[in-house]
GROMACS .gro file of N, CA and C in nm:
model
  507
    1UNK      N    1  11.114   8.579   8.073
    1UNK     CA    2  11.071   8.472   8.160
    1UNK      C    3  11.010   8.533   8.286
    2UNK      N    4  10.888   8.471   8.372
    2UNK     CA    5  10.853   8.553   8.448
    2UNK      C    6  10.814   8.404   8.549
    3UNK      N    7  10.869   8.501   8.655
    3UNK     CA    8  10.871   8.407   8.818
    3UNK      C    9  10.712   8.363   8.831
    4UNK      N   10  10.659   8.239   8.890
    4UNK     CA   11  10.553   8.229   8.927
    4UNK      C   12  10.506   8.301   9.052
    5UNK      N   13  10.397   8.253   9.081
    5UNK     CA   14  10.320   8.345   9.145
    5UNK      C   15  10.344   8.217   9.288
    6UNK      N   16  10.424   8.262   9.395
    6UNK     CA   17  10.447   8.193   9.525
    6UNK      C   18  10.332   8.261   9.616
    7UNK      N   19  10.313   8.168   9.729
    7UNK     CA   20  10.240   8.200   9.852
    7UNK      C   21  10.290   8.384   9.904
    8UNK      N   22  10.433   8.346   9.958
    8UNK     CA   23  10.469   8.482  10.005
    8UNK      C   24  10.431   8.595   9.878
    9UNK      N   25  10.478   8.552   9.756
    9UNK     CA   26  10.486   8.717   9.683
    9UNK      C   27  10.306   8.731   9.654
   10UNK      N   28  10.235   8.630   9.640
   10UNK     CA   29  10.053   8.695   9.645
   10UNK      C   30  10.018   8.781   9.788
   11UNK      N   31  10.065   8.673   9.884
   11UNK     CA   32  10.073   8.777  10.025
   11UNK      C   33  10.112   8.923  10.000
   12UNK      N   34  10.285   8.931   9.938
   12UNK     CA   35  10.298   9.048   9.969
   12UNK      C   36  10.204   9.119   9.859
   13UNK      N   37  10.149   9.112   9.747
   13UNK     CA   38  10.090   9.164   9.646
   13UNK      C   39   9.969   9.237   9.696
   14UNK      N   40   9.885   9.114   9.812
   14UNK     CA   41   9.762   9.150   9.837
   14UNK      C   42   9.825   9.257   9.944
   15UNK      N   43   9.903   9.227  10.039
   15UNK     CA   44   9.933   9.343  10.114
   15UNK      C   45   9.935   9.512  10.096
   16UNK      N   46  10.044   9.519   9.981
   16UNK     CA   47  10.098   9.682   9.892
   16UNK      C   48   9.958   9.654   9.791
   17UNK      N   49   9.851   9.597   9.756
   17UNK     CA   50   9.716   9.646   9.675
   17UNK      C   51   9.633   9.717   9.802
   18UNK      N   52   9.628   9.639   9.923
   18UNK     CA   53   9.580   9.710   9.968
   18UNK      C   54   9.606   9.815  10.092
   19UNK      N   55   9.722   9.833  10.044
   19UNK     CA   56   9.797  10.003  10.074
   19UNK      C   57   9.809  10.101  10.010
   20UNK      N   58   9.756  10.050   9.896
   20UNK     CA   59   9.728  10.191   9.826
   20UNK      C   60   9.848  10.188   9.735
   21UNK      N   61   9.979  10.075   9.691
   21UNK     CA   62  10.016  10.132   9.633
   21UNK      C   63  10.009  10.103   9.476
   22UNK      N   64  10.070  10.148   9.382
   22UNK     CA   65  10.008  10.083   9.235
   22UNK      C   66  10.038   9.982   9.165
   23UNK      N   67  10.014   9.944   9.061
   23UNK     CA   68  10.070   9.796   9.005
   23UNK      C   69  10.186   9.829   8.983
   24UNK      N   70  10.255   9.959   8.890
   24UNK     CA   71  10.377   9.945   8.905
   24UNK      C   72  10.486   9.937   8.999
   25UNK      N   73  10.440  10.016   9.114
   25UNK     CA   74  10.506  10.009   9.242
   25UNK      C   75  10.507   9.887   9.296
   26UNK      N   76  10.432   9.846   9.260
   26UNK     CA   77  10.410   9.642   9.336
   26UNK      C   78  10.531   9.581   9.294
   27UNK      N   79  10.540   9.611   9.112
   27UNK     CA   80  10.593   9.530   9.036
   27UNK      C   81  10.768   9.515   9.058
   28UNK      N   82  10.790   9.644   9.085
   28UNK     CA   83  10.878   9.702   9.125
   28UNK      C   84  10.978   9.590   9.276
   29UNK      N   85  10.889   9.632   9.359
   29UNK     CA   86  10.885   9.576   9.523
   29UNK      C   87  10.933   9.424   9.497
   30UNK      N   88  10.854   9.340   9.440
   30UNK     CA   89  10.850   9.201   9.415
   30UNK      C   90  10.957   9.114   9.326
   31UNK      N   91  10.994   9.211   9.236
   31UNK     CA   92  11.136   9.196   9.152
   31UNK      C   93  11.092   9.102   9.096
   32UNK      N   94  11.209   9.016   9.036
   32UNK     CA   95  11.202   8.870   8.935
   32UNK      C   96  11.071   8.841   8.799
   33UNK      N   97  11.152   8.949   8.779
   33UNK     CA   98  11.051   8.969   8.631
   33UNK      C   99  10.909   8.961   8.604
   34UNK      N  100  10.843   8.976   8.753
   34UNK     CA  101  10.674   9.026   8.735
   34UNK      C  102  10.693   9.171   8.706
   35UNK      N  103  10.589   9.197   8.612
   35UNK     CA  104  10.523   9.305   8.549
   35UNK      C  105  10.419   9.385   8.572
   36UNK      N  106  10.409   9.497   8.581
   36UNK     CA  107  10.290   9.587   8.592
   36UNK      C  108  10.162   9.491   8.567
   37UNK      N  109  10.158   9.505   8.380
   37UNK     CA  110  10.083   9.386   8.331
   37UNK      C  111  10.035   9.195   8.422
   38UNK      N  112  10.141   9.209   8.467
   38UNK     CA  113  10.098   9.081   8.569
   38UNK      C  114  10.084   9.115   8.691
   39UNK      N  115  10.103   9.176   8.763
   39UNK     CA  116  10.021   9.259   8.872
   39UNK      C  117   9.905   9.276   8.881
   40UNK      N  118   9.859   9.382   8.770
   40UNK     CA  119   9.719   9.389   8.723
   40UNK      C  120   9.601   9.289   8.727
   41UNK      N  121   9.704   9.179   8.654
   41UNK     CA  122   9.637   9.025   8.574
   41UNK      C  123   9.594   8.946   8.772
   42UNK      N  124   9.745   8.966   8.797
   42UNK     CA  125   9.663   8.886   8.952
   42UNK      C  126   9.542   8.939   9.043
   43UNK      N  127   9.544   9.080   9.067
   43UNK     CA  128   9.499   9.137   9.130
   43UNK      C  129   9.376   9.126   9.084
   44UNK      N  130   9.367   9.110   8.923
   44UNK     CA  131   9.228   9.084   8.887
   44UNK      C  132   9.160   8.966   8.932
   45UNK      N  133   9.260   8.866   8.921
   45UNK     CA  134   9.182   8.708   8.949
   45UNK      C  135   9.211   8.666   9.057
   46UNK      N  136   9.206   8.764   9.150
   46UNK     CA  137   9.217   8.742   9.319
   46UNK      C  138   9.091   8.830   9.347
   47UNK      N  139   9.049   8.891   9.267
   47UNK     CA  140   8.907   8.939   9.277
   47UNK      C  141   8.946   9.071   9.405
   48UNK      N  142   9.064   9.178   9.389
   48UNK     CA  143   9.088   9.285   9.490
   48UNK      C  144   9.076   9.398   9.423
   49UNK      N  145   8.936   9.436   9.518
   49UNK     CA  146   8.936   9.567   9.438
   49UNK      C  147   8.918   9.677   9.552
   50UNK      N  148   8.890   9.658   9.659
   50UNK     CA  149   8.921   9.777   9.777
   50UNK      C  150   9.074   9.784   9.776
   51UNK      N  151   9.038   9.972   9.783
   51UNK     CA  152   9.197   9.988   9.909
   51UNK      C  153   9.162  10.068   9.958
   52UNK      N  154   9.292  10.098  10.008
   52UNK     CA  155   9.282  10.185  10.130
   52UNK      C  156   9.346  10.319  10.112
   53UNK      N  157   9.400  10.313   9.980
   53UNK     CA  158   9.414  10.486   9.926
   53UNK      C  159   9.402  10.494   9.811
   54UNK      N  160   9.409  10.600   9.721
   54UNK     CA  161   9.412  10.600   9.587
   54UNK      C  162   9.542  10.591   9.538
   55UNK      N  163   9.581  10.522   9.429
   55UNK     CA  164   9.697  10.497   9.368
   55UNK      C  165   9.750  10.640   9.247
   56UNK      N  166   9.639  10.707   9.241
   56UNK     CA  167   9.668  10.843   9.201
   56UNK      C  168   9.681  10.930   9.290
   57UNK      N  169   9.795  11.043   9.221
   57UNK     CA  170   9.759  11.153   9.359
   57UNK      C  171   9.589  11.251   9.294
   58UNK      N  172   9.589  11.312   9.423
   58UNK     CA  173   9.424  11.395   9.434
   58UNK      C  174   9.459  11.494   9.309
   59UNK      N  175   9.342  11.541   9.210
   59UNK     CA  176   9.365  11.636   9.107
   59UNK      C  177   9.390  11.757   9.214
   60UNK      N  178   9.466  11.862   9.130
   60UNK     CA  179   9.479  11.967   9.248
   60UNK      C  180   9.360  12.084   9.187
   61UNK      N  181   9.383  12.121   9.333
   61UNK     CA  182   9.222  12.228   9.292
   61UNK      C  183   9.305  12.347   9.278
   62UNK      N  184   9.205  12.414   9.190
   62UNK     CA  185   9.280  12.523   9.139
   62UNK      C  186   9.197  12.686   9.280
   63UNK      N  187   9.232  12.730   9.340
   63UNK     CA  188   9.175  12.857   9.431
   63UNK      C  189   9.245  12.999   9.344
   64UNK      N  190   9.173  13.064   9.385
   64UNK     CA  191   9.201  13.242   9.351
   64UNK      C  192   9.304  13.254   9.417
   65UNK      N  193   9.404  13.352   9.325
   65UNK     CA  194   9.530  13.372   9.395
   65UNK      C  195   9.477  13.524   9.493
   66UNK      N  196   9.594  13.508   9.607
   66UNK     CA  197   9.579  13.599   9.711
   66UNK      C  198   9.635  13.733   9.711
   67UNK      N  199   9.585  13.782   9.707
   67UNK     CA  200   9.615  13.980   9.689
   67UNK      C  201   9.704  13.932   9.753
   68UNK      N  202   9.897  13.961   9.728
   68UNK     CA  203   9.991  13.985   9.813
   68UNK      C  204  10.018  14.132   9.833
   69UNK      N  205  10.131  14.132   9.933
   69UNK     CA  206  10.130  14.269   9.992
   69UNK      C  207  10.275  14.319   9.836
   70UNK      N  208  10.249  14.460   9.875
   70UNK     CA  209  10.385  14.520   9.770
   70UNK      C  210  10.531  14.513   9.825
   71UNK      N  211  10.603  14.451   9.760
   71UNK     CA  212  10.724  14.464   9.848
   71UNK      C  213  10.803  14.577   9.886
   72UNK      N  214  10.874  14.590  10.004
   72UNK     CA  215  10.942  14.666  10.033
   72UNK      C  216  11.038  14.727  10.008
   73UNK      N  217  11.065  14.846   9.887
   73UNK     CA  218  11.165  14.882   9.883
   73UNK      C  219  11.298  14.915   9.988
   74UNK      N  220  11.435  14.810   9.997
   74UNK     CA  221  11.474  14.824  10.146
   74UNK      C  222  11.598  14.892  10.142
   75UNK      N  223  11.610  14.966   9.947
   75UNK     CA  224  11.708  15.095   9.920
   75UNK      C  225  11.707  15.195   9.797
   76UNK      N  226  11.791  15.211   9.819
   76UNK     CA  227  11.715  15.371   9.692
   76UNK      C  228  11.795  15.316   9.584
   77UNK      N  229  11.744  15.313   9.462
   77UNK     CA  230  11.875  15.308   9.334
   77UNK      C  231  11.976  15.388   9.321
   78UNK      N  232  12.085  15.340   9.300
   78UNK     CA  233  12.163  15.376   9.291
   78UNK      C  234  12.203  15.534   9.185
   79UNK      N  235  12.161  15.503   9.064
   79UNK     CA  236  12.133  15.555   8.942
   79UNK      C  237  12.001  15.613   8.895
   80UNK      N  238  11.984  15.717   8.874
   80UNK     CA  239  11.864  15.792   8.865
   80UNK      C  240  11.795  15.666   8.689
   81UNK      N  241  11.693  15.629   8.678
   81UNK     CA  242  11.674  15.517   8.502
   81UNK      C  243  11.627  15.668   8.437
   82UNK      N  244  11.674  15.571   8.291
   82UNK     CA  245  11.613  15.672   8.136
   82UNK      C  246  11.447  15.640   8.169
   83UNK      N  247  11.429  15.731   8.155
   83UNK     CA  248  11.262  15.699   8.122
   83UNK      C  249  11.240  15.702   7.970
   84UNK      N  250  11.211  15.594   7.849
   84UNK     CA  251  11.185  15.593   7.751
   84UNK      C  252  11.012  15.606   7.692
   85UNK      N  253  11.018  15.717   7.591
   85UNK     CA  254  10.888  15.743   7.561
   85UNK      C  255  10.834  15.599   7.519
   86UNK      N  256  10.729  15.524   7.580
   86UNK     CA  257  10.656  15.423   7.555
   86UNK      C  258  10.554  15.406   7.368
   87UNK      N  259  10.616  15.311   7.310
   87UNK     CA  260  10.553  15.368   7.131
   87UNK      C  261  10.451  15.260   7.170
   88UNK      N  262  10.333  15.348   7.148
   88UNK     CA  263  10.214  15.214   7.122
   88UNK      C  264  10.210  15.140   7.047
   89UNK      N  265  10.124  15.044   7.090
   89UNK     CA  266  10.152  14.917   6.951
   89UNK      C  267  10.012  14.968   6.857
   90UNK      N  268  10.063  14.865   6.779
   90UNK     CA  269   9.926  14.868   6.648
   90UNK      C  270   9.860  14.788   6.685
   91UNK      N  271   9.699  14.855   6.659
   91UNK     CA  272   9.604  14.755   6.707
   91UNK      C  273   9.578  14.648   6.658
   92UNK      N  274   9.524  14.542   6.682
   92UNK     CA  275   9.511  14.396   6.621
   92UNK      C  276   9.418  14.435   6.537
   93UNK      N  277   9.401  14.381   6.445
   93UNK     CA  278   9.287  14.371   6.357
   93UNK      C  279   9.206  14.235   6.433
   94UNK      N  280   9.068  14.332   6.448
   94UNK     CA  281   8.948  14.282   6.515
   94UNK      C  282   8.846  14.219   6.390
   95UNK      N  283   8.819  14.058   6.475
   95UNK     CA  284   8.734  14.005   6.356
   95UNK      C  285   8.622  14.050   6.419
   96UNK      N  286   8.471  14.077   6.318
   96UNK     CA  287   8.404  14.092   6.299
   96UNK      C  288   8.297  14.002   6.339
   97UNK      N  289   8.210  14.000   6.443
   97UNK     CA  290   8.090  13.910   6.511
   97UNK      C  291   8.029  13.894   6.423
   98UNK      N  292   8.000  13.765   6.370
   98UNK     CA  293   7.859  13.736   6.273
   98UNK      C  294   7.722  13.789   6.331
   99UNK      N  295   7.656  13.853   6.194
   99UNK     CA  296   7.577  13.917   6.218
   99UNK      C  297   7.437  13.823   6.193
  100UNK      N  298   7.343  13.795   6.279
  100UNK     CA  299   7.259  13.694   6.271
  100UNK      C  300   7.141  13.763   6.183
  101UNK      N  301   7.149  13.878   6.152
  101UNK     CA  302   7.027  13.927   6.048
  101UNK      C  303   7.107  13.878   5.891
  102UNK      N  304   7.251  13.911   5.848
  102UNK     CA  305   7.278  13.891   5.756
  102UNK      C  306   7.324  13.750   5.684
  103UNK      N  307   7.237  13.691   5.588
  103UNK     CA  308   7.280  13.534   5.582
  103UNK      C  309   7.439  13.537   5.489
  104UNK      N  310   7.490  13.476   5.561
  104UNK     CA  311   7.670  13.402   5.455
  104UNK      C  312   7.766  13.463   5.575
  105UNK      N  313   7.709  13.518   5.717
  105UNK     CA  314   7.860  13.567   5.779
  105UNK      C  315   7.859  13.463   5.922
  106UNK      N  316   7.791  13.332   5.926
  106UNK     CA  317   7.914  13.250   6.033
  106UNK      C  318   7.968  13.169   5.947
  107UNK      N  319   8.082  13.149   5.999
  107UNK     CA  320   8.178  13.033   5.988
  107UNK      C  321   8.166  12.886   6.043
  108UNK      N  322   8.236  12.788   6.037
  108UNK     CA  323   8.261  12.699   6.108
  108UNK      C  324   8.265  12.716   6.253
  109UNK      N  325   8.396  12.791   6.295
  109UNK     CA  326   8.433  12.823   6.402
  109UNK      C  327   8.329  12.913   6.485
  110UNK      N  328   8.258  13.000   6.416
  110UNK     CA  329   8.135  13.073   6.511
  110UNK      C  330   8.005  13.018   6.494
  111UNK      N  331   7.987  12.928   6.409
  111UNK     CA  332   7.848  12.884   6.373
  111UNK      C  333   7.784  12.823   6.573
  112UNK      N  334   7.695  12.868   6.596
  112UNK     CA  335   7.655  12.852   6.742
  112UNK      C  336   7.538  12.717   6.723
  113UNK      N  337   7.513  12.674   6.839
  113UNK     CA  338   7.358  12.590   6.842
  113UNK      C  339   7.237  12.620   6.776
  114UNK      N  340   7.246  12.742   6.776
  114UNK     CA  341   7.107  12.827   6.759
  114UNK      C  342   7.096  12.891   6.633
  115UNK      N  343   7.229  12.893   6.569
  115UNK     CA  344   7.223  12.983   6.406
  115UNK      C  345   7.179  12.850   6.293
  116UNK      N  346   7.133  12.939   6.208
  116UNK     CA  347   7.101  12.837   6.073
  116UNK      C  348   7.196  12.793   6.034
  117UNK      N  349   7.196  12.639   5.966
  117UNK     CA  350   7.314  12.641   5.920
  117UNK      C  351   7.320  12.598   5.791
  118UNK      N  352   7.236  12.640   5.737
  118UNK     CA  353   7.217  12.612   5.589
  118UNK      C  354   7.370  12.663   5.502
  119UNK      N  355   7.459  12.590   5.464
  119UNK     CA  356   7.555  12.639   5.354
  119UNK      C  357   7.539  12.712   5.291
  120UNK      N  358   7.639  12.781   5.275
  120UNK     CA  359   7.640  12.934   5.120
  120UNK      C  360   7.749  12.893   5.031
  121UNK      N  361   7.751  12.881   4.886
  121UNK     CA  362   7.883  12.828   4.825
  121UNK      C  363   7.971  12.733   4.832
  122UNK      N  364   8.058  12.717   4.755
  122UNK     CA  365   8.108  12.590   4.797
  122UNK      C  366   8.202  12.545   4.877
  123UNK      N  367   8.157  12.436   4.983
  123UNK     CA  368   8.271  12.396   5.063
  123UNK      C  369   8.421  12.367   5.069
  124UNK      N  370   8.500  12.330   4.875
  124UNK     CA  371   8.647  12.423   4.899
  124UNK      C  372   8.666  12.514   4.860
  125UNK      N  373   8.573  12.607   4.878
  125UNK     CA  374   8.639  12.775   4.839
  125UNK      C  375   8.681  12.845   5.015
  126UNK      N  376   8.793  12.903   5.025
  126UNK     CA  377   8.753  13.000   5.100
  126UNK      C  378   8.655  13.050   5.202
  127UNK      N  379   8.591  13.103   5.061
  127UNK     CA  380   8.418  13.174   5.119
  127UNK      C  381   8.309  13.111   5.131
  128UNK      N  382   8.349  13.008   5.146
  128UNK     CA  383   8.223  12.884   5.241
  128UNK      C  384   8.202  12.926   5.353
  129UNK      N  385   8.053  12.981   5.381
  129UNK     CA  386   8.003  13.046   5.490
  129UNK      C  387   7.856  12.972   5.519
  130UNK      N  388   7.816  12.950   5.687
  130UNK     CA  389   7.666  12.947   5.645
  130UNK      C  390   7.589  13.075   5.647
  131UNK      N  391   7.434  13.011   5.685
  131UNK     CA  392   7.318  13.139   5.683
  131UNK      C  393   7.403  13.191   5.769
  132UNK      N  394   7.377  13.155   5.889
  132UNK     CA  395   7.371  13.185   6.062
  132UNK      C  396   7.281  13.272   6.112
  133UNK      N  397   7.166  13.300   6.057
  133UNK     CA  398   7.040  13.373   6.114
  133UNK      C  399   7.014  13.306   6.236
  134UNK      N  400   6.916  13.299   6.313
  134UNK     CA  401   6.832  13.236   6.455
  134UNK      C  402   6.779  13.119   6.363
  135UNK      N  403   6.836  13.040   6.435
  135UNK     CA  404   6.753  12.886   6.346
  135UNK      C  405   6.589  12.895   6.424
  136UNK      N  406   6.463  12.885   6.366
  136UNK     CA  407   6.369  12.837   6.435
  136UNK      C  408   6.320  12.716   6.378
  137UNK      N  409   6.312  12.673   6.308
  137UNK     CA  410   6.261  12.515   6.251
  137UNK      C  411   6.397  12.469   6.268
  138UNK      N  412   6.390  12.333   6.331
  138UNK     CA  413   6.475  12.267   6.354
  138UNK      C  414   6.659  12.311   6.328
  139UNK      N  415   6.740  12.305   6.225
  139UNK     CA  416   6.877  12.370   6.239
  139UNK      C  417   6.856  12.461   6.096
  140UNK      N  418   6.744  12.537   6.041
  140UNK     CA  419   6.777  12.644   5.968
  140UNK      C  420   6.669  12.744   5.999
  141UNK      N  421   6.689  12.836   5.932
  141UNK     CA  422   6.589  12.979   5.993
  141UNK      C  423   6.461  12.967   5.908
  142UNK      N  424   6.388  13.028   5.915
  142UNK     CA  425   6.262  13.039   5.876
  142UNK      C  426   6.259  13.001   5.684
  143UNK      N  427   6.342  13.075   5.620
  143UNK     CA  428   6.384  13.112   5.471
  143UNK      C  429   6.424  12.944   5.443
  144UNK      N  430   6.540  12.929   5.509
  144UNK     CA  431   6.599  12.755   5.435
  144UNK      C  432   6.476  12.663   5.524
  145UNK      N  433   6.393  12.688   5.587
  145UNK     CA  434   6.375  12.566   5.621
  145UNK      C  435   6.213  12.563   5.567
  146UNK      N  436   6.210  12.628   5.446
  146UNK     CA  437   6.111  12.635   5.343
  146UNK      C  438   6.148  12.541   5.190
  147UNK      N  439   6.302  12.564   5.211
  147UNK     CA  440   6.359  12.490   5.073
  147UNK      C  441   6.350  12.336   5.179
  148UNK      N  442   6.460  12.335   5.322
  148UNK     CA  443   6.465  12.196   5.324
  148UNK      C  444   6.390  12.083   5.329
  149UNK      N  445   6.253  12.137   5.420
  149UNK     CA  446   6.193  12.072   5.460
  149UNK      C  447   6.026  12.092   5.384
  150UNK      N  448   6.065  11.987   5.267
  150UNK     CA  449   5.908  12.047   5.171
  150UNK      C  450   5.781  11.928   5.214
  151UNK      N  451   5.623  11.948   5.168
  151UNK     CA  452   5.568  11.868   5.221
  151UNK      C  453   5.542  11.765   5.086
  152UNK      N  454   5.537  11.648   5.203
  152UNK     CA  455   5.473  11.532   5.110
  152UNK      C  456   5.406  11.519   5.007
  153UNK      N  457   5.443  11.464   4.889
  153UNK     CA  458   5.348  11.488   4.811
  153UNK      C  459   5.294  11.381   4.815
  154UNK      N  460   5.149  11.334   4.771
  154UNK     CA  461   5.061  11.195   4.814
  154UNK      C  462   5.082  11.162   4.680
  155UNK      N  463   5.094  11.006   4.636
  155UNK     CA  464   5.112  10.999   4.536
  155UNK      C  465   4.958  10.935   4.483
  156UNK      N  466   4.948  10.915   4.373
  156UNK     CA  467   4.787  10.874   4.349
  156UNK      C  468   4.732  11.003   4.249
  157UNK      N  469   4.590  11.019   4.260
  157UNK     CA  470   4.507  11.134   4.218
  157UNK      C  471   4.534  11.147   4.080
  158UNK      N  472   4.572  11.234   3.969
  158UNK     CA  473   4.574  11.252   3.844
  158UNK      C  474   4.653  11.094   3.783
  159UNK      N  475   4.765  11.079   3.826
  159UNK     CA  476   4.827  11.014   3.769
  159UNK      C  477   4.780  10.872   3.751
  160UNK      N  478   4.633  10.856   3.815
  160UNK     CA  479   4.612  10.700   3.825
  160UNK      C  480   4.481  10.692   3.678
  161UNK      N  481   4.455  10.799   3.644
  161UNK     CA  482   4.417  10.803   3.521
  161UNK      C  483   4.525  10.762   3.423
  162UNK      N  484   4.657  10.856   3.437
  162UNK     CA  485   4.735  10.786   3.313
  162UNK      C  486   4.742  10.648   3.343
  163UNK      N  487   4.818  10.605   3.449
  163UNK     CA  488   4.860  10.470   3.469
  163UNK      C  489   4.733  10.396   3.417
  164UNK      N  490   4.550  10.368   3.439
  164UNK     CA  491   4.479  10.296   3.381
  164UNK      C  492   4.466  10.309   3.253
  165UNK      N  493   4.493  10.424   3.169
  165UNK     CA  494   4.440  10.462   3.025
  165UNK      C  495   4.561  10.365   2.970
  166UNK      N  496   4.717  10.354   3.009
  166UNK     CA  497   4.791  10.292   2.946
  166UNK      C  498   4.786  10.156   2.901
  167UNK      N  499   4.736  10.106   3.011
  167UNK     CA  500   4.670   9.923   3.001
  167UNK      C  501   4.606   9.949   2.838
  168UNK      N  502   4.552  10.005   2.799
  168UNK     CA  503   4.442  10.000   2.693
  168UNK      C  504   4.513  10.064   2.586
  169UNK      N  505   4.693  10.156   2.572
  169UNK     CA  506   4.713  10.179   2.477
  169UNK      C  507   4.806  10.125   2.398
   0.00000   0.00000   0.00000
């Protein structure tokens, strides 16, 4: 059940809208079972849309952290430490940059704006790769965009001989 909307509580509504604070905080303030949702709803059809702060806080900006100073050692250890021989790790296995001369080595994930992207094999295997050469005709390289993009053929010319000879056979 939800309280109507009295003289005083629109007063106080329009007041805390335009203090900046939010519908839920309103909703809150005003008690007797008004809602965020009806907060909102009034504020809309009271036509209030200035305030006077933002009801969010400011995004925070992110700055370069500040060279601090080294702290002060302010006593000696007690105990001389083990110094343990440090074991290197194993190196990661490094993937391999697609090579834009060789067609079948981008992926999904590296295929760029600019590489061909003509498919190699089939899309559930595995080894579904595209070209990824330098696209220059529109999104494939010079090679696919000979297969994709073929020219018009006009229709007419030889064939309008067959089509008339047939009438007559």
């Amino acid at each position: 059940m939800t309280a109507g909307w009295t003289e005083d509580r629109v007063g106080a509504l329009t007041k805390l809208w335009l203090e900046g604070q939010s519908a839920s905080q309103i909703a809150k303030q005003l008690g007797g079972g008004v809602t965020r949702n009806a907060v909102i709803g009034k504020v809309h059809r009271l036509g209030l849309s200035g305030r006077a702060a933002p009801s969010q806080p400011a995004r925070a900006t992110f700055r370069t952290a500040r060279p601090r100073p080294a702290p002060q050692a302010t006593q000696a250890p007690s105990a001389p430490r083990r110094i343990e021989a440090v074991q290197p790790r194993p190196a990661a296995p490094s993937v391999p940059a697609p090579m834009p001369d060789l067609p079948g080595t981008a992926t999904v994930m590296t295929l760029g704006a600019h590489m061909c992207k003509w498919p190699i094999g089939d899309p559930s295997s595995s080894e579904f790769t595209f070209c990824g050469r330098r696209a220059s005709e529109g999104v494939y390289c010079v090679e696919h965009a000979r297969v994709a993009y073929q020219p018009q053929v006009k229709k007419g010319g030889s064939n309008d001989l067959a089509r008339s000879l047939r009438r007559y056979i």
